[in-house]
Short mmCIF file of C-alpha atoms in Angstrom, two decimals:
data_model
loop_
_atom_site.label_atom_id
_atom_site.label_comp_id
_atom_site.label_asym_id
_atom_site.label_seq_id
_atom_site.Cartn_x
_atom_site.Cartn_y
_atom_site.Cartn_z
CA MET A 8 26.18 133.47 161.90
CA THR A 9 23.54 130.84 162.57
CA SER A 10 23.49 129.91 158.90
CA ARG A 11 27.26 129.38 158.81
CA THR A 12 27.17 127.24 161.94
CA SER A 13 24.38 125.03 160.62
CA SER A 14 26.23 124.60 157.35
CA ALA A 15 29.42 123.60 159.13
CA VAL A 16 27.57 121.02 161.21
CA ALA A 17 25.92 119.60 158.09
CA HIS A 18 29.28 119.16 156.42
CA THR A 19 30.82 117.32 159.36
CA THR A 20 27.92 115.03 160.27
CA PRO A 21 28.66 111.56 158.90
CA LEU A 22 26.31 109.78 156.55
CA ARG A 23 25.67 106.58 158.50
CA LEU A 24 25.17 103.34 156.63
CA GLY A 25 23.59 100.02 157.44
CA ILE A 26 24.77 97.27 155.07
CA ALA A 27 22.46 94.29 154.60
CA GLY A 28 24.48 91.45 153.11
CA LEU A 29 28.17 90.80 153.73
CA GLY A 30 29.25 88.77 150.73
CA THR A 31 32.18 89.76 148.56
CA VAL A 32 30.48 93.01 147.50
CA GLY A 33 29.43 93.98 151.02
CA ALA A 34 32.94 93.40 152.33
CA GLY A 35 34.31 95.25 149.30
CA VAL A 36 32.17 98.30 150.07
CA ILE A 37 33.51 98.44 153.63
CA GLN A 38 37.10 98.10 152.40
CA LEU A 39 36.66 100.83 149.79
CA LEU A 40 34.99 103.25 152.23
CA ARG A 41 37.83 102.84 154.70
CA ALA A 42 40.67 102.92 152.15
CA ASN A 43 39.35 106.06 150.44
CA ALA A 44 37.81 107.76 153.49
CA ASP A 45 39.57 111.12 153.02
CA LEU A 46 38.93 111.21 149.29
CA LEU A 47 35.26 110.33 149.74
CA ARG A 48 34.81 112.93 152.46
CA ALA A 49 36.19 115.59 150.12
CA ARG A 50 33.93 114.49 147.28
CA ALA A 51 30.81 113.94 149.36
CA GLY A 52 31.27 116.97 151.60
CA ARG A 53 30.89 114.82 154.71
CA PRO A 54 32.21 111.52 156.10
CA ILE A 55 30.55 108.28 155.00
CA GLU A 56 30.65 105.62 157.70
CA VAL A 57 29.29 102.11 158.21
CA VAL A 58 27.60 101.78 161.61
CA ALA A 59 25.62 98.55 161.26
CA VAL A 60 25.69 95.32 159.24
CA SER A 61 23.52 92.27 158.78
CA ALA A 62 24.39 88.75 157.67
CA ARG A 63 23.52 85.21 158.69
CA ASP A 64 26.93 83.90 159.82
CA ARG A 65 28.83 85.92 162.42
CA THR A 66 31.77 83.50 162.47
CA ARG A 67 32.73 83.74 158.80
CA ASP A 68 35.97 85.57 158.03
CA ARG A 69 35.13 88.24 155.45
CA GLY A 70 38.55 89.86 155.32
CA VAL A 71 37.39 93.09 156.99
CA ASP A 72 37.36 94.21 160.62
CA LEU A 73 33.75 94.40 161.82
CA ALA A 74 34.60 95.39 165.39
CA GLY A 75 32.49 98.28 166.64
CA LEU A 76 29.69 97.73 164.12
CA ARG A 77 26.23 96.76 165.31
CA TRP A 78 25.27 93.32 164.03
CA TYR A 79 21.75 92.25 163.13
CA GLU A 80 20.78 88.67 162.42
CA ASP A 81 17.61 89.94 160.74
CA ALA A 82 18.26 92.61 158.12
CA ARG A 83 14.78 94.04 158.69
CA GLU A 84 15.85 95.04 162.20
CA LEU A 85 18.80 96.92 160.71
CA VAL A 86 16.32 99.12 158.80
CA THR A 87 14.70 100.26 162.06
CA ASP A 88 18.02 101.28 163.65
CA PRO A 89 17.63 105.04 164.31
CA ASP A 90 21.35 105.61 163.69
CA VAL A 91 21.16 104.22 160.14
CA ASP A 92 20.61 107.03 157.62
CA VAL A 93 20.95 104.92 154.45
CA VAL A 94 20.27 101.23 153.87
CA VAL A 95 22.64 99.44 151.47
CA GLU A 96 20.98 96.24 150.25
CA LEU A 97 23.49 93.66 148.99
CA ILE A 98 21.59 90.46 149.81
CA GLY A 99 20.39 89.74 146.28
CA GLY A 100 17.29 88.07 144.90
CA ALA A 101 14.00 89.54 143.78
CA GLU A 102 11.95 88.29 146.72
CA GLY A 103 12.28 87.40 150.39
CA THR A 104 14.44 89.41 152.75
CA ALA A 105 16.00 91.61 150.07
CA ARG A 106 12.65 92.85 148.83
CA ALA A 107 11.31 93.29 152.36
CA VAL A 108 14.34 95.33 153.42
CA VAL A 109 14.14 97.69 150.46
CA GLU A 110 10.38 98.19 150.74
CA GLN A 111 10.58 98.73 154.50
CA ALA A 112 13.37 101.27 154.20
CA LEU A 113 11.65 103.27 151.45
CA ALA A 114 8.35 103.22 153.36
CA ALA A 115 10.22 104.64 156.36
CA GLY A 116 11.68 107.43 154.20
CA LYS A 117 15.23 106.06 154.29
CA PRO A 118 17.32 106.22 151.09
CA VAL A 119 18.33 102.87 149.64
CA VAL A 120 21.35 101.90 147.57
CA THR A 121 21.23 98.45 146.01
CA ALA A 122 23.15 96.28 143.56
CA ASN A 123 20.11 94.00 143.14
CA LYS A 124 19.34 93.85 139.41
CA ALA A 125 16.62 91.22 139.73
CA LEU A 126 14.74 93.23 142.36
CA VAL A 127 14.78 96.45 140.31
CA ALA A 128 13.94 94.66 137.06
CA LEU A 129 10.95 92.78 138.48
CA HIS A 130 9.62 95.30 141.00
CA GLY A 131 10.95 98.63 139.75
CA SER A 132 7.51 100.13 139.15
CA ALA A 133 6.26 99.52 142.69
CA LEU A 134 9.58 100.56 144.23
CA ALA A 135 9.54 103.80 142.23
CA GLN A 136 6.12 104.62 143.64
CA LEU A 137 7.31 103.92 147.19
CA SER A 138 10.38 106.07 146.61
CA ALA A 139 8.34 108.99 145.30
CA ALA A 140 5.62 108.75 147.95
CA ASN A 141 8.11 108.84 150.81
CA GLN A 142 10.73 111.10 149.20
CA ALA A 143 13.32 108.36 149.72
CA PRO A 144 15.89 108.03 146.94
CA LEU A 145 16.44 104.59 145.41
CA LEU A 146 19.80 104.31 143.63
CA PHE A 147 21.11 101.23 141.84
CA GLU A 148 24.19 102.08 139.76
CA ALA A 149 25.80 98.77 140.75
CA ALA A 150 22.84 96.75 139.39
CA VAL A 151 23.96 97.11 135.77
CA ALA A 152 27.45 96.39 134.43
CA GLY A 153 29.36 96.60 137.72
CA GLY A 154 31.84 99.46 137.68
CA ILE A 155 30.69 100.88 134.34
CA PRO A 156 28.63 104.05 135.01
CA ALA A 157 25.81 102.76 132.84
CA ILE A 158 22.92 104.09 134.93
CA LYS A 159 24.35 107.59 135.26
CA THR A 160 25.23 107.68 131.57
CA VAL A 161 21.74 106.73 130.40
CA ARG A 162 19.65 108.47 133.07
CA GLU A 163 21.71 111.62 133.61
CA GLY A 164 24.50 112.03 131.06
CA LEU A 165 22.07 111.59 128.16
CA ALA A 166 19.08 113.26 129.84
CA GLY A 167 19.00 116.03 127.23
CA ASP A 168 18.55 113.68 124.28
CA ARG A 169 15.79 111.41 123.06
CA LEU A 170 17.22 107.90 123.19
CA LEU A 171 16.43 105.55 120.34
CA ARG A 172 18.27 102.42 121.39
CA VAL A 173 20.06 100.98 124.42
CA GLY A 174 21.73 97.71 125.38
CA GLY A 175 25.01 95.93 124.76
CA ILE A 176 27.08 93.06 126.15
CA LEU A 177 25.58 92.75 129.62
CA ASN A 178 26.91 89.45 130.98
CA GLY A 179 30.60 88.78 131.48
CA THR A 180 30.21 85.03 132.00
CA CYS A 181 28.64 84.52 128.57
CA ASN A 182 31.12 86.86 126.94
CA TYR A 183 34.01 84.95 128.48
CA ILE A 184 32.64 81.58 127.33
CA LEU A 185 32.05 82.78 123.76
CA THR A 186 35.50 84.39 123.64
CA VAL A 187 37.30 81.24 124.78
CA MET A 188 35.26 79.01 122.48
CA ARG A 189 36.27 81.20 119.54
CA GLU A 190 39.94 81.34 120.52
CA THR A 191 40.40 77.66 121.40
CA GLY A 192 37.78 75.76 119.42
CA LYS A 193 36.64 74.01 122.62
CA ASP A 194 32.99 73.08 123.00
CA PHE A 195 30.50 74.90 125.24
CA ALA A 196 30.44 72.35 128.09
CA THR A 197 34.25 72.29 128.39
CA VAL A 198 34.60 76.07 128.47
CA LEU A 199 31.74 76.41 130.96
CA LYS A 200 33.50 73.99 133.31
CA ASP A 201 36.74 75.96 132.95
CA ALA A 202 34.85 79.19 133.71
CA GLN A 203 33.41 77.64 136.86
CA ASP A 204 36.86 76.49 137.98
CA LEU A 205 38.17 80.04 137.48
CA GLY A 206 35.28 81.61 139.36
CA TYR A 207 33.82 83.33 136.28
CA ALA A 208 30.68 81.16 136.39
CA GLU A 209 28.52 80.06 139.31
CA ALA A 210 28.07 76.43 140.34
CA ASP A 211 24.55 76.83 138.93
CA PRO A 212 25.24 79.01 135.88
CA SER A 213 21.70 79.01 134.48
CA THR A 214 20.91 82.64 135.32
CA ASP A 215 23.92 83.71 133.27
CA ILE A 216 24.01 81.28 130.36
CA ASP A 217 20.23 81.26 129.84
CA GLY A 218 20.24 85.05 129.44
CA LEU A 219 18.25 85.99 132.57
CA ASP A 220 21.01 88.10 134.13
CA ALA A 221 21.42 90.10 130.93
CA ALA A 222 17.63 90.43 130.67
CA HIS A 223 17.42 91.93 134.17
CA LYS A 224 19.99 94.54 133.18
CA LEU A 225 18.35 95.28 129.85
CA THR A 226 14.98 95.74 131.56
CA ILE A 227 16.54 98.39 133.80
CA LEU A 228 18.41 100.15 130.99
CA ALA A 229 15.30 100.23 128.79
CA GLY A 230 13.24 101.69 131.61
CA LEU A 231 15.80 104.45 132.11
CA ALA A 232 16.23 105.12 128.40
CA PHE A 233 12.53 105.44 127.70
CA GLY A 234 11.39 106.94 131.03
CA GLN A 235 9.07 104.15 132.09
CA PRO A 236 9.60 100.78 133.80
CA VAL A 237 9.52 97.78 131.47
CA ALA A 238 7.67 94.54 132.22
CA PHE A 239 10.40 91.94 132.62
CA ASP A 240 8.23 89.03 131.51
CA SER A 241 7.65 90.66 128.13
CA VAL A 242 11.36 90.74 127.23
CA HIS A 243 12.37 88.00 124.77
CA VAL A 244 15.21 85.96 126.29
CA GLU A 245 17.54 83.35 124.77
CA GLY A 246 20.81 82.06 126.16
CA ILE A 247 23.95 80.53 124.67
CA ARG A 248 23.55 76.83 125.49
CA ARG A 249 23.02 75.85 121.84
CA ILE A 250 25.96 77.83 120.45
CA GLY A 251 28.58 75.33 119.30
CA ALA A 252 32.25 75.70 118.49
CA GLU A 253 31.28 75.21 114.85
CA ASP A 254 29.10 78.36 115.02
CA LEU A 255 32.08 80.42 116.17
CA ALA A 256 34.14 78.98 113.30
CA PHE A 257 31.44 79.64 110.71
CA ALA A 258 30.97 83.16 112.05
CA ARG A 259 34.69 83.84 111.66
CA ALA A 260 34.60 82.57 108.06
CA LEU A 261 31.72 84.93 107.35
CA GLY A 262 33.46 87.94 108.95
CA TYR A 263 31.55 87.97 112.25
CA ARG A 264 31.88 87.22 115.93
CA ILE A 265 29.12 85.93 118.19
CA ARG A 266 28.04 87.94 121.21
CA LEU A 267 25.12 87.61 123.62
CA LEU A 268 23.46 91.01 123.27
CA GLY A 269 20.64 92.69 125.12
CA LEU A 270 19.04 95.34 122.90
CA ALA A 271 15.96 97.54 123.24
CA HIS A 272 14.50 100.14 120.91
CA VAL A 273 11.13 101.71 120.22
CA THR A 274 9.37 100.91 116.95
CA ASP A 275 5.97 101.77 115.50
CA ALA A 276 4.76 98.45 116.95
CA GLY A 277 6.07 99.32 120.41
CA LEU A 278 9.15 98.52 122.45
CA GLN A 279 11.36 95.76 121.04
CA ALA A 280 13.40 94.27 123.89
CA ARG A 281 15.37 91.04 123.56
CA VAL A 282 18.40 89.16 124.82
CA THR A 283 19.76 86.84 122.14
CA PRO A 284 23.03 85.58 120.67
CA CYS A 285 23.94 87.78 117.69
CA LEU A 286 26.52 87.86 114.93
CA VAL A 287 28.31 91.22 114.89
CA PRO A 288 30.85 92.32 112.25
CA GLN A 289 34.34 91.43 113.46
CA ASN A 290 35.55 95.03 112.97
CA SER A 291 32.71 96.55 115.02
CA PRO A 292 33.30 97.96 118.53
CA LEU A 293 31.20 95.26 120.20
CA ALA A 294 33.25 92.54 118.50
CA GLN A 295 36.37 93.88 120.24
CA VAL A 296 34.92 93.44 123.74
CA ASP A 297 36.36 90.11 124.89
CA GLY A 298 36.50 88.01 128.03
CA VAL A 299 34.61 89.03 131.16
CA PHE A 300 34.19 92.63 130.01
CA ASN A 301 30.81 94.29 129.47
CA ALA A 302 29.87 97.09 127.10
CA VAL A 303 26.84 99.39 127.21
CA VAL A 304 25.65 101.05 124.01
CA ALA A 305 23.19 103.94 123.74
CA GLU A 306 22.00 105.85 120.70
CA GLY A 307 20.28 109.24 120.73
CA GLU A 308 18.84 111.57 118.12
CA PHE A 309 21.52 114.21 118.74
CA VAL A 310 24.43 112.40 120.40
CA GLY A 311 24.45 109.49 117.96
CA ARG A 312 25.89 106.21 119.21
CA ILE A 313 28.15 105.90 122.25
CA MET A 314 29.71 102.88 123.94
CA ILE A 315 31.29 102.46 127.37
CA GLU A 316 33.23 99.35 128.33
CA GLY A 317 34.66 97.84 131.50
CA ARG A 318 34.48 95.07 134.07
CA GLY A 319 30.87 94.18 134.68
CA ALA A 320 31.20 92.31 137.96
CA GLY A 321 33.47 91.64 140.94
CA ALA A 322 33.83 93.10 144.40
CA GLY A 323 35.95 96.10 143.37
CA PRO A 324 33.92 97.42 140.41
CA THR A 325 30.59 96.81 142.15
CA ALA A 326 31.74 98.44 145.38
CA SER A 327 32.89 101.45 143.38
CA ALA A 328 29.43 101.80 141.82
CA VAL A 329 27.70 101.47 145.22
CA THR A 330 29.96 104.18 146.63
CA ALA A 331 29.20 106.54 143.76
CA ASP A 332 25.53 106.33 144.72
CA LEU A 333 26.37 106.98 148.36
CA ILE A 334 28.23 110.13 147.39
CA ASP A 335 25.15 111.36 145.54
CA ILE A 336 23.02 110.82 148.64
CA ALA A 337 25.59 112.53 150.85
CA ARG A 338 25.50 115.54 148.55
CA GLY A 339 21.72 115.64 148.68
CA HIS A 340 21.46 114.84 144.99
CA THR A 341 18.16 113.16 144.14
CA ILE A 342 16.61 111.98 140.90
CA PRO A 343 13.42 110.02 140.15
CA VAL A 344 13.97 106.29 139.85
CA TRP A 345 13.23 106.21 136.11
CA GLY A 346 14.60 109.70 135.43
CA VAL A 347 11.25 111.45 134.85
CA GLN A 348 9.02 113.48 137.16
CA ALA A 349 5.95 111.29 136.86
CA ASP A 350 4.14 108.41 138.49
CA ALA A 351 5.74 105.25 137.18
CA GLY A 352 2.33 103.72 136.45
CA GLU A 353 1.99 100.31 134.84
CA PRO A 354 5.19 98.88 133.34
CA LEU A 355 5.65 99.23 129.60
CA ARG A 356 5.30 95.91 127.77
CA ALA A 357 7.50 94.93 124.86
CA ALA A 358 6.04 94.11 121.46
CA PRO A 359 6.35 90.47 120.31
CA VAL A 360 9.76 89.69 118.87
CA THR A 361 8.07 88.25 115.78
CA LEU A 362 7.25 91.82 114.70
CA GLY A 363 10.96 92.54 114.28
CA HIS A 364 13.02 92.50 111.09
CA GLY A 365 16.62 91.56 110.45
CA ALA A 366 19.08 89.30 108.70
CA PHE A 367 19.75 85.83 110.09
CA TYR A 368 22.35 83.06 110.30
CA LEU A 369 20.94 79.55 110.12
CA ARG A 370 23.01 76.41 110.78
CA LEU A 371 21.61 73.05 109.80
CA LEU A 372 22.86 69.49 109.94
CA VAL A 373 21.59 67.82 106.76
CA GLU A 374 21.86 64.58 104.84
CA ASP A 375 24.79 64.53 102.43
CA ARG A 376 22.91 63.75 99.20
CA PRO A 377 21.64 65.53 96.07
CA GLY A 378 18.47 67.63 96.29
CA VAL A 379 18.79 68.60 99.95
CA ILE A 380 19.66 72.24 99.33
CA ALA A 381 16.82 72.51 96.82
CA ASP A 382 14.35 71.27 99.46
CA ILE A 383 15.57 73.79 102.00
CA THR A 384 15.67 76.77 99.65
CA ALA A 385 12.15 75.93 98.47
CA VAL A 386 10.90 76.35 102.04
CA LEU A 387 12.70 79.68 102.38
CA ARG A 388 11.25 80.84 99.06
CA ASP A 389 7.72 79.91 100.06
CA CYS A 390 8.13 81.80 103.35
CA GLY A 391 9.42 84.90 101.57
CA VAL A 392 12.99 84.61 102.90
CA SER A 393 15.78 85.53 100.49
CA LEU A 394 19.27 84.02 100.80
CA ARG A 395 22.38 86.19 100.76
CA SER A 396 25.02 83.49 101.01
CA MET A 397 25.61 79.83 101.84
CA LEU A 398 28.56 78.07 103.44
CA GLN A 399 29.12 74.32 103.60
CA HIS A 400 31.98 72.39 105.13
CA PRO A 401 32.69 68.89 103.81
CA ALA A 402 31.90 65.91 106.01
CA GLU A 403 34.71 64.83 108.34
CA THR A 404 34.79 61.40 106.68
CA ASP A 405 33.50 60.10 103.36
CA SER A 406 31.08 57.85 105.20
CA ALA A 407 29.55 60.60 107.38
CA PRO A 408 25.81 60.72 106.62
CA TYR A 409 25.31 64.36 107.65
CA VAL A 410 27.09 67.64 106.93
CA PRO A 411 26.73 71.12 108.42
CA LEU A 412 25.15 73.77 106.19
CA VAL A 413 25.06 77.50 107.00
CA LEU A 414 22.67 79.93 105.34
CA VAL A 415 22.74 83.72 105.67
CA THR A 416 19.60 85.64 104.75
CA HIS A 417 18.84 89.13 103.54
CA GLN A 418 16.64 91.34 105.71
CA THR A 419 13.35 89.63 106.46
CA SER A 420 10.66 89.55 109.11
CA GLU A 421 11.35 87.48 112.19
CA ALA A 422 7.92 85.90 111.86
CA ALA A 423 8.75 84.66 108.35
CA MET A 424 12.11 83.37 109.53
CA GLN A 425 10.62 81.46 112.44
CA ASP A 426 7.99 79.95 110.15
CA ALA A 427 10.72 78.84 107.75
CA VAL A 428 12.82 77.30 110.52
CA THR A 429 9.83 75.35 111.82
CA GLN A 430 9.18 73.92 108.36
CA ILE A 431 12.87 73.18 107.72
CA ASP A 432 13.15 71.40 111.06
CA ALA A 433 10.33 69.10 109.97
CA LEU A 434 12.14 68.00 106.77
CA SER A 435 13.35 64.40 106.84
CA VAL A 436 16.73 65.48 105.43
CA VAL A 437 17.45 67.66 108.47
CA THR A 438 18.71 66.17 111.72
CA ASP A 439 19.14 68.06 114.98
CA THR A 440 17.32 71.31 115.76
CA PRO A 441 18.40 74.24 113.54
CA VAL A 442 20.42 77.03 115.16
CA MET A 443 19.17 80.51 114.20
CA ILE A 444 21.13 83.62 115.18
CA ARG A 445 20.23 87.22 114.39
CA ILE A 446 22.81 89.36 112.60
CA GLU A 447 23.44 92.85 113.98
CA THR A 448 25.07 95.39 111.71
CA ALA A 449 26.87 97.34 114.44
#
């Protein structure tokens, strides 16, 4: 009888949340929890309720009723509230208050749910140790690809397989810009401004367009795929600032589309982890992912290759991912941060990108005169780089002194390719810095 009574109480006691950060995602979480309260109670086995919040501006209208909720100016005080069972960190940023809140909660033995990709990517090793030492779950489904269940897929759904590769299209802003540039022929600066006007890009878009956002997500996915946190500063990162409308047009002529990809895989030389623009075949699954959508790809020894696609950002998708983590906590479901029962230890460092191999696209702006191509191919020959094809568009006017030239290589080492590009850039017949893009076969 006592056992039944205790069980009944456990199933009716609410899971009480303190939400630190009331931006669009924080407000979205509150809206979702209230709109789906009955459904969530049935799935979690108990009610999930917000009891406390923290944000800087009490007067701002966030579109949700905050009456009856305790308000904390300092999010660190929210952590110490004895009625808060779980801390939901939605402040953002790898340092400052966000980091302090998460560390304080874990040290106190309180579970944490966060959407903070930068925090997990940069401090995941230390946070995993705090989580394990205090038996406080740290869940972060919303940190990668918004509403796509990327974390659960890699860490849990594929737990029975040895993963060989993980990554994908991890930033919707870049994917939107590249899609519109391809469809309209507009240049990068124009499309970026349009994306900002539509709310798809921040006023300061550097984190997105320079590849850092995608690199944060790749760092997390790689850590989960290979069972050990990855050192963020060892991931090779390039953005899309130098991709021109002409590159999209050349790619189309060659049968490719350009995507910003984050990819990680283990080689004999170690982990290869990079975020770079890539040419992908136009009939491949990744080439079909357009606009603000994300796609996560994983490849295992037994499962082969899988891909999941969806909206990678926004209040609704991110709130959905946060809530999925809350349901896990309500059920008592726990899993180590990096999916393995071991001390996280020192983060795994990626091998230098120069140790990689692949085929490459190279766009040059060269003088329109005899002998130029011979000069360039001589450099490639001396560096051991073999050409697969060449594409040249005529100058826009007969008097134009320079013309674009595109070269596509066979498989070669990245070190040889970088050496060749450095030497080609130094040729007097070449103006403007060459644009080199890796070609992915899938």
